[in-house]
Coordinates of C-alpha atoms in Angstrom, one line a residue:
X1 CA 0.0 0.0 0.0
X2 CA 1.6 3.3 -1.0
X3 CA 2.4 6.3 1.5
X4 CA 2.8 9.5 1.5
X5 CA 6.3 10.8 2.6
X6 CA 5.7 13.4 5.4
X7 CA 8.4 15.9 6.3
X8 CA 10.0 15.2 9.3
X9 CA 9.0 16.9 12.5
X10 CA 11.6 17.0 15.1
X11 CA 10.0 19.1 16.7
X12 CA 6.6 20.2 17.7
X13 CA 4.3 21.2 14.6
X14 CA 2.9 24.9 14.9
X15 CA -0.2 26.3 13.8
X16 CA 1.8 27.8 10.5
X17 CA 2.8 23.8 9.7
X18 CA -0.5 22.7 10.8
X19 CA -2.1 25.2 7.8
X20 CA 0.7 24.4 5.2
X21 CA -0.4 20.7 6.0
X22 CA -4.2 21.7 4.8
X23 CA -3.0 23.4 2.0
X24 CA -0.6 20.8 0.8
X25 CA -3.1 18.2 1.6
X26 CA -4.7 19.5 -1.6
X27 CA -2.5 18.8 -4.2
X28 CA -2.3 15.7 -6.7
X29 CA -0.3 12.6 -5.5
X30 CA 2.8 12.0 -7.9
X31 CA 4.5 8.2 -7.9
X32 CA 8.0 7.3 -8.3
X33 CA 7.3 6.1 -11.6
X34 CA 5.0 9.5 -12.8
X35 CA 8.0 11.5 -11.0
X36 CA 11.1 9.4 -13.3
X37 CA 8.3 10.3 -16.4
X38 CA 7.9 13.8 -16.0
X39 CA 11.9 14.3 -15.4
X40 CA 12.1 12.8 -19.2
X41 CA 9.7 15.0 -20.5
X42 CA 11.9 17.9 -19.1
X43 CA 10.6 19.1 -16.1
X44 CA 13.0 19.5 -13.5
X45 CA 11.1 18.1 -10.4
X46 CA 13.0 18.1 -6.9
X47 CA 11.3 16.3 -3.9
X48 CA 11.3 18.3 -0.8
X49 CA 9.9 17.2 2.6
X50 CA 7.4 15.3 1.0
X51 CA 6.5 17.5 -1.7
X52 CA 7.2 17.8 -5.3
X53 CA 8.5 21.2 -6.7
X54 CA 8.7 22.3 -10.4
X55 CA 11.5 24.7 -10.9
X56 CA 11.5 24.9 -14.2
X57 CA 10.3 28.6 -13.6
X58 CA 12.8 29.1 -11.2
X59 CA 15.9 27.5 -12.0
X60 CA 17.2 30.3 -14.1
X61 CA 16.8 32.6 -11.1
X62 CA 18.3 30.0 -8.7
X63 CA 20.7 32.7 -6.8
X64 CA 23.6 29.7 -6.2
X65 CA 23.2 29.0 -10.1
X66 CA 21.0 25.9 -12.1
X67 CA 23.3 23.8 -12.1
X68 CA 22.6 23.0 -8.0
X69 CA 18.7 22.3 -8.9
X70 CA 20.4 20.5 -12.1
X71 CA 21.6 17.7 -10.0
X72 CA 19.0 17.0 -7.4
X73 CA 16.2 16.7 -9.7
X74 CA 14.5 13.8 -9.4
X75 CA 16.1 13.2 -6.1
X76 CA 15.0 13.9 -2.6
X77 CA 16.6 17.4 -2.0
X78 CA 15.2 17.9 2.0
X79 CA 18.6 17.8 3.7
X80 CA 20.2 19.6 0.4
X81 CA 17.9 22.3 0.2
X82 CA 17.9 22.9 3.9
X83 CA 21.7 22.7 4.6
X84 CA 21.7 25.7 2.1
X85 CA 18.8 28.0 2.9
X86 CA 17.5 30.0 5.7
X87 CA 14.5 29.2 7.0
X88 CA 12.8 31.5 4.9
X89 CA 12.8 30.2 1.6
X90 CA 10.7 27.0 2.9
X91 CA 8.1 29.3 4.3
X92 CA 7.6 31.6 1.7
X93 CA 9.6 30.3 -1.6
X94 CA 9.5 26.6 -1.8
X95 CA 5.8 26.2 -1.1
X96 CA 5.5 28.5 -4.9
X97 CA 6.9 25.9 -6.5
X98 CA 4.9 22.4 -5.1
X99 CA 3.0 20.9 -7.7
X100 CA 2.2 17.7 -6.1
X101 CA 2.8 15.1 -2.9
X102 CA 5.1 12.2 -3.6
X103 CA 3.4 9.0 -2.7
X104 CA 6.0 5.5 -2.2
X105 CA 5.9 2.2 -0.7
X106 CA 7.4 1.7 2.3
X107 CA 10.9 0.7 1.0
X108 CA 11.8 3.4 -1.5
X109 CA 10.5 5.6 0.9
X110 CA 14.2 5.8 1.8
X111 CA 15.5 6.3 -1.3
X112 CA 17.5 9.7 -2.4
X113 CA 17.3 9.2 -6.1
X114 CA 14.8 8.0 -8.3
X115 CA 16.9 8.7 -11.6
X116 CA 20.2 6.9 -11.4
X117 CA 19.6 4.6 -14.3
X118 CA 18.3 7.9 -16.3
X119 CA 20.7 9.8 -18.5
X120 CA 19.9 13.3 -17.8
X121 CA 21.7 15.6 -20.1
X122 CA 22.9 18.2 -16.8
X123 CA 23.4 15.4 -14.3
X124 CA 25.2 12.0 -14.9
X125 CA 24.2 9.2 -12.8
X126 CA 26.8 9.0 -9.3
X127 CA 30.0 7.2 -9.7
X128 CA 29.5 3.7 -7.8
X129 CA 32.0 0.7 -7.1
X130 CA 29.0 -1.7 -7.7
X131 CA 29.1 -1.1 -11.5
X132 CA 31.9 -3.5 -11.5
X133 CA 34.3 -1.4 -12.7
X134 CA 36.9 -1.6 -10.3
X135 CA 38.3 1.9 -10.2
X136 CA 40.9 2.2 -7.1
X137 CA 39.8 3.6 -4.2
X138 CA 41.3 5.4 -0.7
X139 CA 40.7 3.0 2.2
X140 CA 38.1 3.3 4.4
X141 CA 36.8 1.5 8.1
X142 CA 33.4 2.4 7.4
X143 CA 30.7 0.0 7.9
X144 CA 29.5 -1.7 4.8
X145 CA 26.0 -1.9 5.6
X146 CA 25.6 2.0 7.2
X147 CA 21.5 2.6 7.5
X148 CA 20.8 5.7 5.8
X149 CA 17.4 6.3 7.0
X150 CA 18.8 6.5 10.6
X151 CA 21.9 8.4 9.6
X152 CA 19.2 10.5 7.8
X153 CA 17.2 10.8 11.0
X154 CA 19.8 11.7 13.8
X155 CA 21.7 14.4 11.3
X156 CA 18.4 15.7 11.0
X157 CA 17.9 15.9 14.6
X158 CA 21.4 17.2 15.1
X159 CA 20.4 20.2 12.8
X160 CA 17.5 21.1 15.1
X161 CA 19.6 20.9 18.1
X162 CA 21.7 23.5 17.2
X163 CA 19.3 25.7 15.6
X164 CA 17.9 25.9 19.1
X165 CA 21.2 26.5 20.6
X166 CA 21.0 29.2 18.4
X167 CA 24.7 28.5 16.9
X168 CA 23.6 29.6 13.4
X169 CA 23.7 33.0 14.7
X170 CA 27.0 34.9 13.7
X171 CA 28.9 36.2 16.2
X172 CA 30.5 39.9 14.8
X173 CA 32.6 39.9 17.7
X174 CA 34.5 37.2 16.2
X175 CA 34.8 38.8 12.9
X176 CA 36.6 42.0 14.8
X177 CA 39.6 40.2 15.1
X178 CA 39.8 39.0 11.1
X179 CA 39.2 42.8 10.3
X180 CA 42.1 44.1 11.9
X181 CA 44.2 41.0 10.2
X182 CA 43.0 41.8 7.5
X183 CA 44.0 45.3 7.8
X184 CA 47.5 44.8 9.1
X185 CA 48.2 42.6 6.1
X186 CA 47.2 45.2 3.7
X187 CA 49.1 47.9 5.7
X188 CA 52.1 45.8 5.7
X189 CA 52.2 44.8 2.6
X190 CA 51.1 48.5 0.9
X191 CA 53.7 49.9 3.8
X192 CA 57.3 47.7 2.5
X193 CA 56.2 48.9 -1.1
X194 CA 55.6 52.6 -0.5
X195 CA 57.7 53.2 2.2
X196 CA 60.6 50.0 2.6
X197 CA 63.7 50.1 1.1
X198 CA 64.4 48.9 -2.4
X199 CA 65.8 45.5 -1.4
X200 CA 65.0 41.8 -2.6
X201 CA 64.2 41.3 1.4
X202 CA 61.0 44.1 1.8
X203 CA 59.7 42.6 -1.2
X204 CA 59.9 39.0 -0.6
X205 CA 57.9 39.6 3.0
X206 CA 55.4 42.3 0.9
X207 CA 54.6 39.3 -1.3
X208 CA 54.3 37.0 1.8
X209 CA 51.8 39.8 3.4
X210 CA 49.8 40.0 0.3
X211 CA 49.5 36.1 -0.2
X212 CA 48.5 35.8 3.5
X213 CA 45.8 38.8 2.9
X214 CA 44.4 36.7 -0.3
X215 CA 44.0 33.3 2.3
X216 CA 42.3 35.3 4.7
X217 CA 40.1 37.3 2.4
X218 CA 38.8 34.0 0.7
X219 CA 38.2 32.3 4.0
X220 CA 35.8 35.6 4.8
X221 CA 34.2 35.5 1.1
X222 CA 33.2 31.8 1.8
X223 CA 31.8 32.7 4.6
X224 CA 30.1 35.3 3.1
X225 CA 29.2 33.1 -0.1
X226 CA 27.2 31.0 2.6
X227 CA 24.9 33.9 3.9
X228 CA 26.8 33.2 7.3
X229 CA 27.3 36.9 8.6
X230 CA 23.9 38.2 8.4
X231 CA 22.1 35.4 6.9
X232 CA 20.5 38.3 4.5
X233 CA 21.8 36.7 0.7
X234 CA 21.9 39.6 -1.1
X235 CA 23.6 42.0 1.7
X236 CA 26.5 39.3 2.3
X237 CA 27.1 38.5 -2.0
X238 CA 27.1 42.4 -2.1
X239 CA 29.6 43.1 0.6
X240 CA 32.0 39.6 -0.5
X241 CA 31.6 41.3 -4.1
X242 CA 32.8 44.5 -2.6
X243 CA 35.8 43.0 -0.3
X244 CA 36.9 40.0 -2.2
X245 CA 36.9 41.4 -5.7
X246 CA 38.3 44.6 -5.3
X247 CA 41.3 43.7 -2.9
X248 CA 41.9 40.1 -4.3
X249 CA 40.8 40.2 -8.3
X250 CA 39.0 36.9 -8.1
X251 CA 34.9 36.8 -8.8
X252 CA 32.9 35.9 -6.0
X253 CA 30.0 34.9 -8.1
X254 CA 32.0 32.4 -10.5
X255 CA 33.4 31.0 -6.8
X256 CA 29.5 31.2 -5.5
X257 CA 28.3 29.0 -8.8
X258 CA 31.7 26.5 -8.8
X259 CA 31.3 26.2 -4.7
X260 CA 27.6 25.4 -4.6
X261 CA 27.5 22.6 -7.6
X262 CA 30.4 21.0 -5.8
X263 CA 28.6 21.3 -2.1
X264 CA 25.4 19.7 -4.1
X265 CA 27.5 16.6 -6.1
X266 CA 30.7 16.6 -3.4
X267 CA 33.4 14.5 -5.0
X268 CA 31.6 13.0 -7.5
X269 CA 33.6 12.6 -10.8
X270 CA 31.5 13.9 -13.5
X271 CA 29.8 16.5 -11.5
X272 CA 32.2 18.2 -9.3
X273 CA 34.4 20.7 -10.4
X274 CA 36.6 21.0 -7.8
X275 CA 38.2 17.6 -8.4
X276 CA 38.2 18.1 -12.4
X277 CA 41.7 19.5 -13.2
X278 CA 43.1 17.8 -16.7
X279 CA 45.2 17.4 -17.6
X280 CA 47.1 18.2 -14.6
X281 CA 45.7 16.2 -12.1
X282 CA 43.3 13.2 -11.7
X283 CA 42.3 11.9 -8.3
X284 CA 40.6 9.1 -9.9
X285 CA 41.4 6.8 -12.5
X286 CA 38.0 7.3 -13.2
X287 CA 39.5 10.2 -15.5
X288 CA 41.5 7.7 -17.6
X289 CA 38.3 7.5 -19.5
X290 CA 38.0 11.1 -20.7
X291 CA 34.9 11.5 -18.6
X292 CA 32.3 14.3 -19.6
X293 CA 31.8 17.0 -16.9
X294 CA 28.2 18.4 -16.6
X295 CA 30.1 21.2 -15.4
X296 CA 31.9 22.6 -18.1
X297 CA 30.0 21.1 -20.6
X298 CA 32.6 19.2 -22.6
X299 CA 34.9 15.9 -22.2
X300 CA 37.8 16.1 -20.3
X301 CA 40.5 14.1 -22.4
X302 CA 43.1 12.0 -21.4
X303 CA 45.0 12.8 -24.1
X304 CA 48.9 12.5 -24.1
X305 CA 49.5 16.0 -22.0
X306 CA 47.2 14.4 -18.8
X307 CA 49.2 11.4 -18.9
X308 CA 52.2 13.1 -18.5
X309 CA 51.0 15.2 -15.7
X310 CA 49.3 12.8 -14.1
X311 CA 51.6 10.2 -13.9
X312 CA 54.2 13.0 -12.4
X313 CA 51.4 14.4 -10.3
X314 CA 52.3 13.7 -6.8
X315 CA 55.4 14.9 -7.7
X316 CA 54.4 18.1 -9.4
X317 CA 51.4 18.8 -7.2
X318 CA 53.0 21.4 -5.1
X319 CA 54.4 22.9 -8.1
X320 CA 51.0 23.0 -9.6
X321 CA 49.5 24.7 -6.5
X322 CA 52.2 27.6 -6.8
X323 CA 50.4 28.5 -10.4
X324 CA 46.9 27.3 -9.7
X325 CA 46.1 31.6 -8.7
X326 CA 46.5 32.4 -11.9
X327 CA 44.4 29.4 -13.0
X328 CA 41.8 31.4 -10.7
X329 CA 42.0 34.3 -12.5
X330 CA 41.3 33.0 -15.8
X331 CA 38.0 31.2 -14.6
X332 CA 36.8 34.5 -12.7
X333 CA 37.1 36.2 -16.3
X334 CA 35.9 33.2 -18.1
X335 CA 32.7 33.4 -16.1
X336 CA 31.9 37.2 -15.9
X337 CA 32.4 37.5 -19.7
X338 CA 30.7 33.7 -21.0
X339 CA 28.9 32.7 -18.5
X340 CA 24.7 32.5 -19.7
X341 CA 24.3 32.9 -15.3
X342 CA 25.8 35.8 -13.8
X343 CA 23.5 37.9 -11.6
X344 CA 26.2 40.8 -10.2
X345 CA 28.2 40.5 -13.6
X346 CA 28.3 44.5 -14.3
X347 CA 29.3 45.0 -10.2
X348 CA 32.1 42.0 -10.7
X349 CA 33.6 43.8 -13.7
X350 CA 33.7 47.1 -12.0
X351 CA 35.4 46.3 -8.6
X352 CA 37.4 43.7 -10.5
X353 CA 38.6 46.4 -12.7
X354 CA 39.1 48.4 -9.2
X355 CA 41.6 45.9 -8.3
X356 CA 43.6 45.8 -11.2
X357 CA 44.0 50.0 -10.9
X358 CA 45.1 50.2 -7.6
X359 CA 47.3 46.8 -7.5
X360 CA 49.0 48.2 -10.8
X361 CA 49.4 51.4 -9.5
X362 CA 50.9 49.9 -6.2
X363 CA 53.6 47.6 -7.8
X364 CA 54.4 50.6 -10.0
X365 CA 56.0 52.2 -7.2
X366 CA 58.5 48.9 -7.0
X367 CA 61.8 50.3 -8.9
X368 CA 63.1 47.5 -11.0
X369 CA 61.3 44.6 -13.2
X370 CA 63.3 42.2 -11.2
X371 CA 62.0 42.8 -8.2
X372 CA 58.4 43.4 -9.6
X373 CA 58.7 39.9 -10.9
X374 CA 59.8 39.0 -7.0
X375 CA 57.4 40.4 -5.7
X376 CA 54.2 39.2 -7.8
X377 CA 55.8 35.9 -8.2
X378 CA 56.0 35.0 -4.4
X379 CA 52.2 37.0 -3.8
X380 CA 51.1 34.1 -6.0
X381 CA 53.0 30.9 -5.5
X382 CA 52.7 31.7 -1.4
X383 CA 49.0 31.5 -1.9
X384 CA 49.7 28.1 -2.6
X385 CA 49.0 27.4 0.6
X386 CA 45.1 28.2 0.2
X387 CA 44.9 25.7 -2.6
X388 CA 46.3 22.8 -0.6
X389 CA 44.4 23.7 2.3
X390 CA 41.1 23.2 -0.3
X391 CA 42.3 20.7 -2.0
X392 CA 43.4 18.2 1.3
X393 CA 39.5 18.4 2.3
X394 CA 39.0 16.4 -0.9
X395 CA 41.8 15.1 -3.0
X396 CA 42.3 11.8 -1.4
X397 CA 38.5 10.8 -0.5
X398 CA 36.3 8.1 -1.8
X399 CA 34.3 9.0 -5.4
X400 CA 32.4 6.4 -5.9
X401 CA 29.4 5.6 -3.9
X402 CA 28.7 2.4 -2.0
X403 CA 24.9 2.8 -3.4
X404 CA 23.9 6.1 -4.9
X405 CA 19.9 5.1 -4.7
X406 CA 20.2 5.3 -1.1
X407 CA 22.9 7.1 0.2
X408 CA 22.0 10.2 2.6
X409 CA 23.1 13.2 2.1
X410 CA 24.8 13.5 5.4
X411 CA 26.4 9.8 4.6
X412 CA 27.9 11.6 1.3
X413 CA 29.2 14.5 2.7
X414 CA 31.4 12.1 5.7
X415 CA 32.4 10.0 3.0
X416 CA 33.9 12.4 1.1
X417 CA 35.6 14.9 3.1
X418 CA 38.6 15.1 5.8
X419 CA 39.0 17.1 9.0
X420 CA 42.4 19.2 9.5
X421 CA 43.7 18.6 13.4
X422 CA 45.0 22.1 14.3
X423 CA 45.2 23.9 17.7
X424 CA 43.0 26.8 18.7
X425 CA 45.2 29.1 18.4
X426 CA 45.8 28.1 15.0
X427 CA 42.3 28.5 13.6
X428 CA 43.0 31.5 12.4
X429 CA 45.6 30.1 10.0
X430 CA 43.1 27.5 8.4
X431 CA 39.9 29.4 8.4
X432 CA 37.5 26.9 9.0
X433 CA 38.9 24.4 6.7
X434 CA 40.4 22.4 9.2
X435 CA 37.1 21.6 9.9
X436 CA 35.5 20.6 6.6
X437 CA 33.3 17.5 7.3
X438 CA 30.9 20.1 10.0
X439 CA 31.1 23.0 7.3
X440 CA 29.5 20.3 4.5
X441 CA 27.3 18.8 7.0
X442 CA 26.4 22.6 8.0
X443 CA 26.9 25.3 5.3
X444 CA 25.5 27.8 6.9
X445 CA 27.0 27.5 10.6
X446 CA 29.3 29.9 11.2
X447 CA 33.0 28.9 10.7
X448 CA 33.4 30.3 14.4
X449 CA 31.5 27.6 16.0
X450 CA 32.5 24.4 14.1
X451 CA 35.5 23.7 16.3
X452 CA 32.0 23.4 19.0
X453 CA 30.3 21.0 16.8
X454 CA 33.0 18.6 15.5
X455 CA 32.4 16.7 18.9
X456 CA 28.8 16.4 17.7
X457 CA 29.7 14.8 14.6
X458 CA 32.3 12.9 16.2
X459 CA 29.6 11.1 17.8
X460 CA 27.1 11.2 14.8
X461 CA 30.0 9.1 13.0
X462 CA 31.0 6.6 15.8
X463 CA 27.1 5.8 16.1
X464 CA 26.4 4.9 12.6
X465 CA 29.9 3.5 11.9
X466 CA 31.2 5.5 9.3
X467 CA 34.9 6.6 9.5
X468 CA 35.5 10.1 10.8
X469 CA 38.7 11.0 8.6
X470 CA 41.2 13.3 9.8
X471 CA 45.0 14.1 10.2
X472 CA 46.8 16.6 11.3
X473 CA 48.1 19.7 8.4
X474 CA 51.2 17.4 8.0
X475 CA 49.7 14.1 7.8
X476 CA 46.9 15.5 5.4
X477 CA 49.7 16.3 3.0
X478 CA 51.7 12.7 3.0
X479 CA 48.2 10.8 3.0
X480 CA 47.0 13.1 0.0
X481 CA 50.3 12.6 -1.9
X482 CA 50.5 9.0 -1.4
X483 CA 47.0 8.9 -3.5
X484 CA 47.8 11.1 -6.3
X485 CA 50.8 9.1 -6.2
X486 CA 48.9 5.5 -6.5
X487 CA 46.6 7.2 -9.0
X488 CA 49.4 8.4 -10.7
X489 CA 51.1 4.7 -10.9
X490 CA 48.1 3.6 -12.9
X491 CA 48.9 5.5 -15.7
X492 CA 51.5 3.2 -17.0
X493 CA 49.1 0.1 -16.7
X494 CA 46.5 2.1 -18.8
X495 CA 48.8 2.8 -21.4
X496 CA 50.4 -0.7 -21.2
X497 CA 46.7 -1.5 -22.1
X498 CA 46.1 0.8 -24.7
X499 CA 49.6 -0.2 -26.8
X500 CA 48.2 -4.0 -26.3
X501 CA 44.6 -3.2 -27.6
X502 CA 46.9 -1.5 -30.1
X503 CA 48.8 -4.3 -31.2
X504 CA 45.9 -6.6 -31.2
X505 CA 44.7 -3.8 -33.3
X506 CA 47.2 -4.0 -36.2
X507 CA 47.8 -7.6 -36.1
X508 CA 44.0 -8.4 -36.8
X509 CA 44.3 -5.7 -39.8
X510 CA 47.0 -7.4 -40.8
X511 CA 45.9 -10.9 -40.9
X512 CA 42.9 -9.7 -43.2
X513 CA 45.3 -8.1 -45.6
X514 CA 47.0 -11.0 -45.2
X515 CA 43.7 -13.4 -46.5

């Protein structure tokens, strides 16, 4: 007998939920099978708390970009959607866009996706060991048979809890202290220019001030990217725009779109952009394939460059992180002038355009092209050390899915992301990504309080069995390079395969020229 899937009520329901219940309770019932129809047909239908929501009308205006509806359609986006969103936008937004109540039977009542086995032009099906496959793997201790609808239940639960802590409220106190480092970075850096003498020493520690000014500014635009400051969307993108833009040249609104898909589809080869880097690097040999990414819309070959990066990569990784600013750059501009979704692209341009003027005008006062070239060149390979920071969280975590049909959303988000162990008086230095598996379980908690909820989590983990990964800064970085490295040592098999298929190739041509 089929059900209708209720949203969960962790806590008591008030007279609001008790009239958005009457009013729901009018709408058509919609099956699993109706919901995998209408998806073909094009409508991009998303399943939250119980209802379904066509956003075909509203994925264009989707502030955190399409492609994040994109990938949960014809999925169950509850814990998604909420993660991301203020409470708001389920009482007044979401209930716009419900066309229907999704009915089930008991058992794919738990399910999270109803569409795996469809091939949806903007969101290939999740990478899974059980295809048969065989694609290596980083080890893990987590239980083989985790239940999702508990995990589902207790994260859920968790949420509550700290909503009524009140720890999604921001702090500004704590946001003092980063203004006045952000300040004495800039100061210092603007002061040895101006003011130091002409030596190779003032500009080497004016391009160590500037890098560290860039690592702290982006820690505050993600923050700001995830409405955690005021919680007020437009107020925070305006003032990152203003801040990050103008005094570190990078667009907050190509960052915004790139961070948001990859929050949505964490890890997940084809879908993620923050682990597709060919031909440089491949953290899966997943990538040996020349895999298409929904992303950027076009195959990412393994053609004979990737294979020669790759194979080098755990060697040339740090090398690649000293360049991978400029790499920055070039998307920024890439999405303000191409992209068909960006909302602040005229603002972007402008205080983008503001940074190039002043930083110009302050490196013209630097007396010799030598020790311009000093200076910009160790401002951007210092700020290497952002780009490992982001790219330990993820590099050397699991991207396949044990079973994509059923996998929680809190379930994907442990599974795929590692913890930095750091000191408190070093949280300054990381900026909340030391604490990466509580920041994708909770986008919108501020990065103040996550050090308060990893214990929390900690316990979420041990209770469900699924491994809780972290190492210290160190550790991160050996653990990380041993995978790109084993990745990397699979190169040589795949093209020991591909001069064999060769070979059988040619000597079957030749036996038929031969007859």
């Amino acid at each position: 007998m089929p059900s209708i899937i209720l949203p969960p009520k962790p806590a008591a329901a008030t007279q609001d939920s008790v009239r958005m219940g009457k009013r729901f309770g009018k709408l058509p019932l919609c099956t699993a099978s109706e919901l995998r129809r209408r998806v073909e047909q094009g409508e991009y239908l998303v399943i939250i708390d119980g209802l379904v929501c066509k956003l075909n009308g509203f994925i264009d205006k989707h502030p955190g970009g399409p492609l994040s509806i994109m990938h949960m359609v014809g999925r169950d986006a509850t814990d998604e959607a909420r993660s991301m969103h203020p409470a708001e936008v389920f009482e007044g937004t979401m209930p716009r866009w419900a066309v229907a109540r999704f009915v089930t039977d008991e058992k794919a009542a738990a399910q999270a996706s109803y569409v795996e086995d469809l091939d949806l032009p903007y969101s290939a099906p999740r990478s899974t060991l059980a295809d048969g496959s065989g694609h290596a793997q980083p080890e893990s201790s987590s239980a083989t048979d985790l239940d999702y609808a508990a995990i589902q239940r207790d994260y859920r639960q968790l949420d509550v809890q700290l909503r009524e802590e009140g720890m999604y409220r921001c702090d500004y106190g704590d946001y003092a202290c980063e203004a006045a480092r952000y300040l004495a970075l800039f100061s210092i850096a603007c002061g040895l220019i101006l003011l130091g003498p002409a030596s190779a020493w003032t500009y080497l520690a004016a391009g160590v001030s500037t890098a560290l000014l860039w690592q702290q500014l982006a820690f505050f635009a993600h923050d700001l990217g995830h409405n955690e400051l005021t919680g007020r969307r437009e107020f925070d993108m305006v003032l990152g725009i203003c801040v990050a833009d103008v005094l570190g040249g990078l667009s907050v609104g190509w960052w915004k779109k790139n961070h948001n898909t990859h929050h949505i589809v964490t890890n997940d080869v084809d879908n993620d952009p923050d682990i597709q880097h060919l031909p440089f690097l491949a953290v899966s040999t997943r990538f040996f394939e020349s895999r298409y990414s929904t992303y950027y819309r076009r195959v990412m070959e393994f053609d004979a460059a990737a294979r020669i990066f790759v194979a080098l990569q755990d060697k040339l990784y740090y090398l690649i992180m000293c360049f991978a600013r400029y790499n920055l750059y070039f998307l920024s501009w890439n999405y303000l002038l191409f992209s068909d979704f960006a909302p602040y692209r005229v603002l972007e341009m402008g205080c983008i355009g503001v940074f190039f003027a002043w930083f110009s005008w302050l490196v013209s006062h630097i007396p010799t092209w030598s020790y311009v070239i000093l200076y910009l060149s160790v401002a951007h390979s210092i700020s290497a050390v952002l780009h490992i920071q982001i790219t330990l969280s993820h590099f050397a975590m699991s991207t396949e899915s044990p079973d994509p049909v059923y996998e929680c959303f809190a379930a994907r988000q442990v599974r795929t992301t590692m913890d930095v162990i750091c000191p408190t008086w070093l949280d300054w230095f990381h900026g909340g990504l030391q604490f990466q598996i509580e920041h994708h379980l909770f986008p919108r908690l501020p990065r103040h309080k996550l050090r308060r909820v990893q214990p929390l989590v900690k316990d979420l983990c041990r209770k469900h069995g699924m491994e809780f990964k972290e190492f210290s800064f160190i550790d991160g970085n050996v653990y990380t390079l041993r995978w790109l490295g084993e990745v990397a040592s699979r190169v040589k098999l795949y093209n020991g395969r591909d001069e064999q298929s060769a070979q059988a190739v040619a000597s079957f041509k030749k036996s038929l020229h031969t007859q």
